[in-house]
Every structure is written in structure tokens, then in C-alpha cells.
């Protein structure tokens, strides 16, 4: 039928609404595959959807949809569904005559307000759960409903999916293989699949048929619309359709499907038999979709839209094929509250009746007890990454420990999150950034090479290979065993290659037979000798390298699939270590630590290990740290750790004894400073440094009036708070004390003076404060400022400002302090200290954070004149300041900066990152300003009127954390994201940061 002849215009729709339904309003055409749909905005404020069918539409089919909606409405469920509006005559299906005189069926439904699923960004787990929950409720509400039209043959019904086999030739070879593989699975599954529960279901909750609430922070599904595809079919098909659409565009579609399954099951409990078919049903819905596209493409080869629309289905189909069907099945089971592996319970019951002494596994050892070896991310014994990756060293400490416990087997590790596997080769990019395979699935027994390993039970050899490669299994044997009505497998990794491969696949070993002997490195995969022993209830189609470690996000499934080996041994030493949960730690903090100590992020993280630019939580999740300028040369830099450990082992005293270290640190520091700043004092924190600086000012000038910047922060002590507007002008503050004089934040973006050439204006503001002090009949003590004002929101001082301000202060007899606690030690890139960017030399420089790379160490550098005046006879004693351990650490930090050319690196990476952030700002106008130097940058979020957007900044930081990237917010209006990572932050890290910033900035909550 010619489209133009049957088309309905908006004007016609308005008339139909009036004539058939007595509704006055405007009409807006909507998309519709078959019907002509209009949104009617009635004059009384109500809204409707008017659906005009094609002339030849089957009235029964329309009746089916109307009855179905009415059935749900009367079902007593709390579901929102469109209401059916009867026409003037009370008919649910009305009629009109079109211009050609043809009768057209007309339906009117109430309009459901909200956002269409496809336009919602992000679609997070909670929203997908709510989608599943809603669709499950629909299925529940439809129980008992039937209609002859529900039993029509329908190409989109997964149960009918066999029709696609006829069209296999439309696909090229690779694609054909993917499709036919699923078609074959579908075929094979038929007998069980046919017997599954059937009912009338929605069957089309695709991303244009789901309405989501307007809430941008915690959106929920409001309604599934369009019941045109409803059909009587296997109930599991309905869930399969929901999943097939909602998991497109995800790196890990299985993980994305689980909240949906969980939600559906919560409102409509699924059966185990149904979950067996879900993986295949999802695949078949996609097969139908791509086959339909291929048919349409053949019909309309020039229609580029068809190409675009099939792309995500194809992407998902290929990813889906790479997912192990059994693993998906177990994951679905776990999501629905069943044991992930169907045989887990049987294995547990059977294993309760078994007890194997460890001597059965290692008869030559002669002992049975276990000393628990803690190799978890937070293990103190494991120590530094550099150490445990040094095999000689690792072997040495193992031997020593064994010497301490000669009659025990060093063993452990079941479900232990380990740092050993957190190198990037164990990483993948999941749906929320990087994930590391860190959870150990077996038990490791650390015994000498050549120790014989014997079979615990009779078993068939199913794998006997050399699983070659660094950190692989080396010699590997897997045995298959028959339990009582179930099968299970045991895995023996890191054997000698010869002994492992002596076994032949298909042969049988008897309990007590030798399986192999422990290998040595490198042939055992490059490990200190040990046996990796693991139980599996399924092989998941792996042949040679069944995973020995898993992603934390999948731990519930893996622990069912790979039960605890200690179920067999029942040995105390193999019981996993219990650590405090995060909520326990939080509760304790709340009770016993000061309330004013805050925690970062809405959901706080427990960090247990650092490595370079990364921090790791207790599950081994690696976070990219863009915040921590304290870990200046990288978290737990090996040279710095070593310097501290070595000196700690010798002596740590105060500076009243002679020691080279204090002089060594002084020499390293003086090398970086201008000759005028030639005297040093060492202290323990930035606050202490500024506290001492102010004491020096008082001694040197006899004055106590200090000029400081608005929103400046200089430390937590009494005096420091008194000069920190960030604190006394902030929450809980009481304003500036009598002797503190604050000039406006020299912010060229949103400050008192904006744009170019503001340096002079802000310097004049400093002058205003000088005059104020004079008016009070007093003199200026000092002017203190950071070269980039950190807490103020990474505010760069305007050009010329500092030189002029210093001039005015000095003319008034005051001294100048540069607070380099945040910015110093090469971070600026172009200069080592921040003041050097401005061509000035302060009288006092305070330094802290980066100097100790995390160790409490700070310093004050000053001119000889200031130092002399300070030394007025009163001794300056500092118990810890300048101790040999701190000084060894500080000197090594400065040497690492030199050795690893980190200042030049900061310039290079910082310049690159700033350029990329500026490019991002062009795409996202919410980024009002990008500023900073080297690796000390900030981005400020504002609306079109330059108003600060604190909520969005906070959201951005929290969402970045969800993606494994740590960021912090600051500035007087909390709308600046600060970027000040450890200096080893690489260009690749910068690229990752910008990528995820772009991703989150595109989310609905971030739009202006
Ligand atoms: C600029 C500035 N000065 C001084 C301090 C105080 O240093 P600390 O916390 O080591 O006492 C800080 C701390 O954040 C700071 O940012």
C-alpha cells in the first residue's frame, strides 16, 4: 500500500481526537513501525498517545493489546501502564475514515511521562535492576491472561527462532559461524526448552519501549510501553529480550545482564530450568535481530540506517559468543539466589564425610599441619612489590619462614586477593574501568622443588601439559573424578614439566599414585616452587589453562564453581584470614576518632597498598591516583622505602647527635634553591613548617601582622589556622583574627578582577592591606602565599603579581614567605619551586608534603639574615625534625626526582594533559577553565553564567572513582577538580583520565 496515501497528518490527528474522543489539543507525530502515532497535548493539561492503524489492520490483534492493558490495570499490581481511553461511544477501538475513504482503527492511551531508556546515560546497575524488576512485575501481572492473538506465529518470538536458519547464506563466513553456533545450540536445547513455563509476556522491552523517571541521580524504570509484540511464549524469552537490548554497548555484557536478571527474579521468581536456557535465548533474540536486518538490507541496499542499527547487535553477539555458556548460566543462577553451580550442595554434603590428611597429598613430607602464609594485598609479610617479584628474595624469605616452622607446611590462599596478579597482564577493562584478576581460587602449598604430589582419589587424567609462560602453570595436570552422582575435577599446577606430561590424557590414576613432582622456576611458570591445588565442579570448556585467579566482581560464582579445598582437609591453618569489613572500620572510627576527621567519597574505600601512581584496595582493585602529590615520586617508591628501612634498622635519634643524613638532605635541598636561601630547619609537617616560619617572622621583624590570600590554607596549628582564610572563613570559622589581613583571591577566571593583566590590580589589593595595617599604627610582618593556590582551586597567580606584591611588602618592611608545601620539588615542570616561575626570591620557603614521599618530613629554608635573627638565644628543639630516618628518606626523594628526571616528565606529561583538558572543554562547556602548571592542574565547572557547580563536580569525582580513578574537589565553591598525581603519572595515564572524564561529562547529570 502506498505510504503517502495512508499517511495521517497532525491536523487529521487533531480532528480524530476531537471527533472520536472529544479531546481538544495539539498533535505531535511520533515514530511508529506500523501504526501512525501522535502525542496529543490536550487543552486541559492531560496528554495522550493516539494510535491510528493501517487500513488492513487485524482488529483481533488490536483487541488483544487493549484487553491486555486492561487486564494489567485490573491485576492489582502497582505497575504503571498506559490506560485505555474509550471513545465517545465507549468503544476501546474506535474508527475513522481516511481521505481515501478507508476505515482506520483508532486507539487512545494515556501518555506516560518520563525519559526513553535509549536516551538515559548512564544506565547503571540500579537502573538495570529496576528494569528487570519492572518487567518481572509485568509478567506477574499477566499471569492468567490469554487471548487467541497471543498464539499467533511471530518472527520476533524467540521460540520461533528456527526460521533464521533458512537465511544463513545472507552472512559471510565468520558471521555465519557465530549465528549457526547459536542456532545449533537452540536446536539441541529444544526438548528442555519446549517444556519451560509459558505465558503471555511483553516480549519487547527494547530501549525505545522503556520509560525512565526524570531523576538524574537515581533513575528508576517507570513503565514498559508498546505491547504490540506481546505473545504467548516461554517466560524466559521475555527476560532474554530485556537483556538483549539493555546489555548492548557494554564491555562486559554478562556482568551488565546480572542486575536485570536479579530484578526480574525478585518480582517473578524464575526456575532453575529456565535459567539454563537464558544465555541461549538472549543469543537467539540477537540472531533474529541481525537476520531481520540482513533481510531488510537485501531489500534496501542503500539504506545506511539499517547498517548503523544492526551494529550494536552484532557487537554484542560476537562478545556473547566469547562468554562461556556454562559460566553465564552459573552467573544467572547466582543472581537468582541459587547456588551458582548446580552441584555445589552435593559436593559440600559429600565432602563433609571426607577427611584427607595433607600427608595423602604429600606422603614424603611427613607432616600435616599448616602455617598460614598470607599473600594477600595487605600482607605485611609479603612486603614490597619489588621484593616479592624478586624470585631469589622470595625464595629466601620462604626458606627462612620454613626454618622457623620446620614441621609445618606453608600454605593458604583460597579466595585471597593477591597483589601478585595485579600487573596489567591480569587486567581487563570492564563496564566500570579497569578490573584485575586478583582472587586466588586454589590453595598454594609452598614446598621444595621435586616434592612428590600424590592423588587423593581415583581419577581420569583430562589435562597433562606444559602450560608455558611467565606466571602460568608450567607443568599442569587436571584429574576428573566421580563423586556420588556428580563429577568434579582437581587441578595440580606448577609441577615439573616432565613429571606432568608423563601422564597421558585418558589414563586413570588410583588414589595414592604419584601425579608429578613440584617444578622449579623457570619451568613452573616462574614461581618459587609450590603446588597450586584447586577443585572445580566444571571445566567450563577450558582445556589447558583453567583460571587459578578470578575477578573480584565474579567471586560469588567462582567460589561455587571452585569449592574450598579445605572442605577436604579440614585443617585450621587453611581457614582464610578474617579482616574487618569497611563498615566495621567506619563504625569504630565514628565511635573513637574525632568527628572532624572526614572520609573521602560517598562510599569510602580502604586502601591497603600503593605502587607508583596506583593505590589498591583490600580486594586488589587498582585505582589510578590523580590526587596524591604527597607520594611525589610514586607510592612506595622502592628506593625511598629501602632508604627508610635501612636507616630505621640502624638508628633514629634527634638532631643533637652528629649524623651525615641531615647534612646530606640539606645539600640536596640547597642544590635546588637560589643562593640567598642558604639556611634550613627540618620539621615534621607543612603546618609545623609554616608555624616555624611565622615564629621567624616575629623574631626577624618584630611584627605580627600577616597578609595572606583569600581561601589560602597553610596548616592545622593555631597560628596556621589564624592565617588560613580557607578555614576561618569556612564552615566553623570565625573570620579573620586581628593580625591577619586578607586580600581577594587573585583568580583571573571568577575573581574580583578577571581576564588578562590582572596582576597589578591584585598587587594593589595587597597594598590596600599594608595600608590598613599602617592605619592601625602597626608594621607588616609578612606576606604568605602559595605560587598556585591549591585549596583556592588551583589558582595560578596572575603574571607580574608576585613581583609587585613582594615589592610592596618589602617596601613596608615585611618579609615574604612562599608556601611550597603543595607545589614544590619539581611538580611545576618548568621550575623546581613555584616562586621561580615568578622571578622572585622569597625570604622564607616552607616545604612539606612531597619531601618525604608520605613520610612526615618538612622543612623551612630562609635567608641567613632571617636565620640569624631567629637564633636569638632560645634553642629551637624538635624531637623528630631532622632525624636520620626522615633525612635518609628526604634525600632519596630528591635524588629520585633527579635520577628519574621527574621535573622534565612533569612538564611533558602536564603540558600534554593540559592541552587535552582544554580540548575536552571545547566539547563540554561545563568546563569553564583549565589551569595550572606541570602536574598541578585544575578544571573548574560552571554554568553559562559562570556560576559554580559543586554538585556536578562532586558527582564527577565520585563517578570517576567508580571507574577506578581517584580525583579530589576543592575551591571556595567546591567546583574545581584538582589533578596533582604522583609524578610518575604517565602520558598513558593522562589519556585514560581524559577518556573517562569525557565519558562521565557526557552523562545526563552533567549536562547544563
Ligand atoms: C599549602 C599548604 N600549606 C601547608 C599545609 C599543611 O601541611 P601539613 O598537612 O603537612 O601539616 C598544607 C596541607 O594541605 C597545604 O596545602
mmCIF file of N, CA, C and O in Angstrom, residues 546-581:
data_model
loop_
_atom_site.group_PDB
_atom_site.id
_atom_site.type_symbol
_atom_site.label_atom_id
_atom_site.label_comp_id
_atom_site.label_asym_id
_atom_site.label_seq_id
_atom_site.Cartn_x
_atom_site.Cartn_y
_atom_site.Cartn_z
ATOM 1 N N UNK A 546 42.844 -23.612 32.944
ATOM 2 C CA UNK A 546 41.690 -23.230 33.767
ATOM 3 C C UNK A 546 42.131 -22.120 34.732
ATOM 4 O O UNK A 546 43.171 -22.240 35.376
ATOM 5 N N UNK A 547 41.356 -21.033 34.822
ATOM 6 C CA UNK A 547 41.807 -19.910 35.657
ATOM 7 C C UNK A 547 42.101 -20.316 37.099
ATOM 8 O O UNK A 547 41.338 -21.063 37.705
ATOM 9 N N UNK A 548 43.203 -19.810 37.607
ATOM 10 C CA UNK A 548 43.557 -20.025 39.003
ATOM 11 C C UNK A 548 43.273 -18.781 39.823
ATOM 12 O O UNK A 548 43.301 -18.803 41.054
ATOM 13 N N UNK A 549 42.998 -17.679 39.122
ATOM 14 C CA UNK A 549 42.605 -16.433 39.792
ATOM 15 C C UNK A 549 41.431 -15.832 39.035
ATOM 16 O O UNK A 549 41.280 -16.056 37.841
ATOM 17 N N UNK A 550 40.607 -15.082 39.763
ATOM 18 C CA UNK A 550 39.378 -14.579 39.152
ATOM 19 C C UNK A 550 39.183 -13.099 39.472
ATOM 20 O O UNK A 550 39.826 -12.562 40.371
ATOM 21 N N UNK A 551 38.280 -12.470 38.738
ATOM 22 C CA UNK A 551 37.920 -11.077 39.021
ATOM 23 C C UNK A 551 37.071 -11.024 40.286
ATOM 24 O O UNK A 551 36.202 -11.875 40.483
ATOM 25 N N UNK A 552 37.306 -10.017 41.085
ATOM 26 C CA UNK A 552 36.564 -9.883 42.332
ATOM 27 C C UNK A 552 35.054 -9.795 42.064
ATOM 28 O O UNK A 552 34.245 -10.351 42.805
ATOM 29 N N UNK A 553 34.698 -9.108 40.975
ATOM 30 C CA UNK A 553 33.269 -8.913 40.690
ATOM 31 C C UNK A 553 32.558 -10.254 40.455
ATOM 32 O O UNK A 553 31.340 -10.320 40.524
ATOM 33 N N UNK A 554 33.335 -11.311 40.146
ATOM 34 C CA UNK A 554 32.691 -12.604 39.862
ATOM 35 C C UNK A 554 32.940 -13.613 40.971
ATOM 36 O O UNK A 554 32.713 -14.809 40.790
ATOM 37 N N UNK A 555 33.382 -13.134 42.122
ATOM 38 C CA UNK A 555 33.841 -14.055 43.160
ATOM 39 C C UNK A 555 32.741 -15.033 43.604
ATOM 40 O O UNK A 555 33.009 -16.214 43.857
ATOM 41 N N UNK A 556 31.498 -14.553 43.665
ATOM 42 C CA UNK A 556 30.418 -15.419 44.158
ATOM 43 C C UNK A 556 30.245 -16.635 43.248
ATOM 44 O O UNK A 556 29.956 -17.737 43.720
ATOM 45 N N UNK A 557 30.414 -16.434 41.967
ATOM 46 C CA UNK A 557 30.253 -17.542 41.024
ATOM 47 C C UNK A 557 31.463 -18.482 41.112
ATOM 48 O O UNK A 557 31.326 -19.703 41.201
ATOM 49 N N UNK A 558 32.645 -17.881 41.139
ATOM 50 C CA UNK A 558 33.857 -18.714 41.150
ATOM 51 C C UNK A 558 33.962 -19.551 42.422
ATOM 52 O O UNK A 558 34.445 -20.674 42.394
ATOM 53 N N UNK A 559 33.515 -19.003 43.532
ATOM 54 C CA UNK A 559 33.702 -19.778 44.755
ATOM 55 C C UNK A 559 32.737 -20.965 44.821
ATOM 56 O O UNK A 559 33.001 -21.934 45.516
ATOM 57 N N UNK A 560 31.671 -20.893 44.066
ATOM 58 C CA UNK A 560 30.776 -22.034 43.980
ATOM 59 C C UNK A 560 31.341 -23.067 43.006
ATOM 60 O O UNK A 560 31.306 -24.266 43.240
ATOM 61 N N UNK A 561 31.891 -22.553 41.944
ATOM 62 C CA UNK A 561 32.454 -23.413 40.897
ATOM 63 C C UNK A 561 33.746 -24.087 41.360
ATOM 64 O O UNK A 561 34.050 -25.215 40.973
ATOM 65 N N UNK A 562 34.508 -23.386 42.176
ATOM 66 C CA UNK A 562 35.777 -23.915 42.696
ATOM 67 C C UNK A 562 35.672 -23.942 44.226
ATOM 68 O O UNK A 562 36.082 -22.984 44.901
ATOM 69 N N UNK A 563 35.114 -25.002 44.790
ATOM 70 C CA UNK A 563 34.897 -25.027 46.241
ATOM 71 C C UNK A 563 36.217 -24.990 47.011
ATOM 72 O O UNK A 563 37.276 -25.310 46.467
ATOM 73 N N UNK A 564 36.096 -24.656 48.258
ATOM 74 C CA UNK A 564 37.261 -24.537 49.136
ATOM 75 C C UNK A 564 37.950 -25.905 49.294
ATOM 76 O O UNK A 564 37.324 -26.857 49.784
ATOM 77 N N UNK A 565 39.212 -26.026 48.915
ATOM 78 C CA UNK A 565 39.912 -27.307 49.099
ATOM 79 C C UNK A 565 39.929 -27.754 50.551
ATOM 80 O O UNK A 565 40.049 -28.932 50.840
ATOM 81 N N UNK A 566 39.760 -26.810 51.468
ATOM 82 C CA UNK A 566 39.791 -27.184 52.877
ATOM 83 C C UNK A 566 38.526 -27.953 53.296
ATOM 84 O O UNK A 566 38.461 -28.478 54.393
ATOM 85 N N UNK A 567 37.534 -28.019 52.398
ATOM 86 C CA UNK A 567 36.386 -28.891 52.675
ATOM 87 C C UNK A 567 36.878 -30.332 52.777
ATOM 88 O O UNK A 567 36.280 -31.152 53.463
ATOM 89 N N UNK A 568 37.982 -30.627 52.089
ATOM 90 C CA UNK A 568 38.537 -31.987 52.142
ATOM 91 C C UNK A 568 39.483 -32.156 53.323
ATOM 92 O O UNK A 568 39.482 -33.168 53.997
ATOM 93 N N UNK A 569 40.324 -31.129 53.557
ATOM 94 C CA UNK A 569 41.397 -31.306 54.554
ATOM 95 C C UNK A 569 40.962 -30.945 55.975
ATOM 96 O O UNK A 569 41.510 -31.448 56.937
ATOM 97 N N UNK A 570 40.036 -30.009 56.070
ATOM 98 C CA UNK A 570 39.518 -29.574 57.389
ATOM 99 C C UNK A 570 40.659 -29.212 58.345
ATOM 100 O O UNK A 570 40.738 -29.670 59.485
ATOM 101 N N UNK A 571 41.569 -28.423 57.827
ATOM 102 C CA UNK A 571 42.751 -28.033 58.595
ATOM 103 C C UNK A 571 42.635 -26.580 59.015
ATOM 104 O O UNK A 571 42.305 -25.731 58.180
ATOM 105 N N UNK A 572 42.917 -26.326 60.286
ATOM 106 C CA UNK A 572 42.749 -24.974 60.827
ATOM 107 C C UNK A 572 43.554 -23.934 60.036
ATOM 108 O O UNK A 572 43.074 -22.852 59.725
ATOM 109 N N UNK A 573 44.776 -24.313 59.691
ATOM 110 C CA UNK A 573 45.670 -23.369 59.011
ATOM 111 C C UNK A 573 45.186 -22.939 57.643
ATOM 112 O O UNK A 573 45.677 -21.961 57.086
ATOM 113 N N UNK A 574 44.245 -23.673 57.084
ATOM 114 C CA UNK A 574 43.764 -23.296 55.746
ATOM 115 C C UNK A 574 42.473 -22.486 55.796
ATOM 116 O O UNK A 574 41.892 -22.166 54.770
ATOM 117 N N UNK A 575 42.043 -22.158 57.007
ATOM 118 C CA UNK A 575 40.852 -21.307 57.126
ATOM 119 C C UNK A 575 41.284 -19.870 56.840
ATOM 120 O O UNK A 575 42.265 -19.397 57.403
ATOM 121 N N UNK A 576 40.597 -19.218 55.911
ATOM 122 C CA UNK A 576 41.012 -17.870 55.474
ATOM 123 C C UNK A 576 41.038 -16.862 56.612
ATOM 124 O O UNK A 576 40.325 -17.004 57.601
ATOM 125 N N UNK A 577 41.901 -15.868 56.442
ATOM 126 C CA UNK A 577 42.052 -14.822 57.445
ATOM 127 C C UNK A 577 40.823 -13.917 57.420
ATOM 128 O O UNK A 577 40.334 -13.574 56.334
ATOM 129 N N UNK A 578 40.342 -13.534 58.598
ATOM 130 C CA UNK A 578 39.186 -12.644 58.615
ATOM 131 C C UNK A 578 39.671 -11.210 58.819
ATOM 132 O O UNK A 578 40.451 -10.951 59.727
ATOM 133 N N UNK A 579 39.265 -10.331 57.946
ATOM 134 C CA UNK A 579 39.644 -8.927 58.135
ATOM 135 C C UNK A 579 38.383 -8.121 58.446
ATOM 136 O O UNK A 579 37.274 -8.578 58.166
ATOM 137 N N UNK A 580 38.587 -6.938 59.016
ATOM 138 C CA UNK A 580 37.411 -6.122 59.357
ATOM 139 C C UNK A 580 36.754 -5.620 58.079
ATOM 140 O O UNK A 580 37.435 -5.283 57.118
ATOM 141 N N UNK A 581 35.448 -5.579 58.105
ATOM 142 C CA UNK A 581 34.739 -5.030 56.947
ATOM 143 C C UNK A 581 34.846 -3.512 56.992
ATOM 144 O O UNK A 581 35.137 -2.932 58.045
#
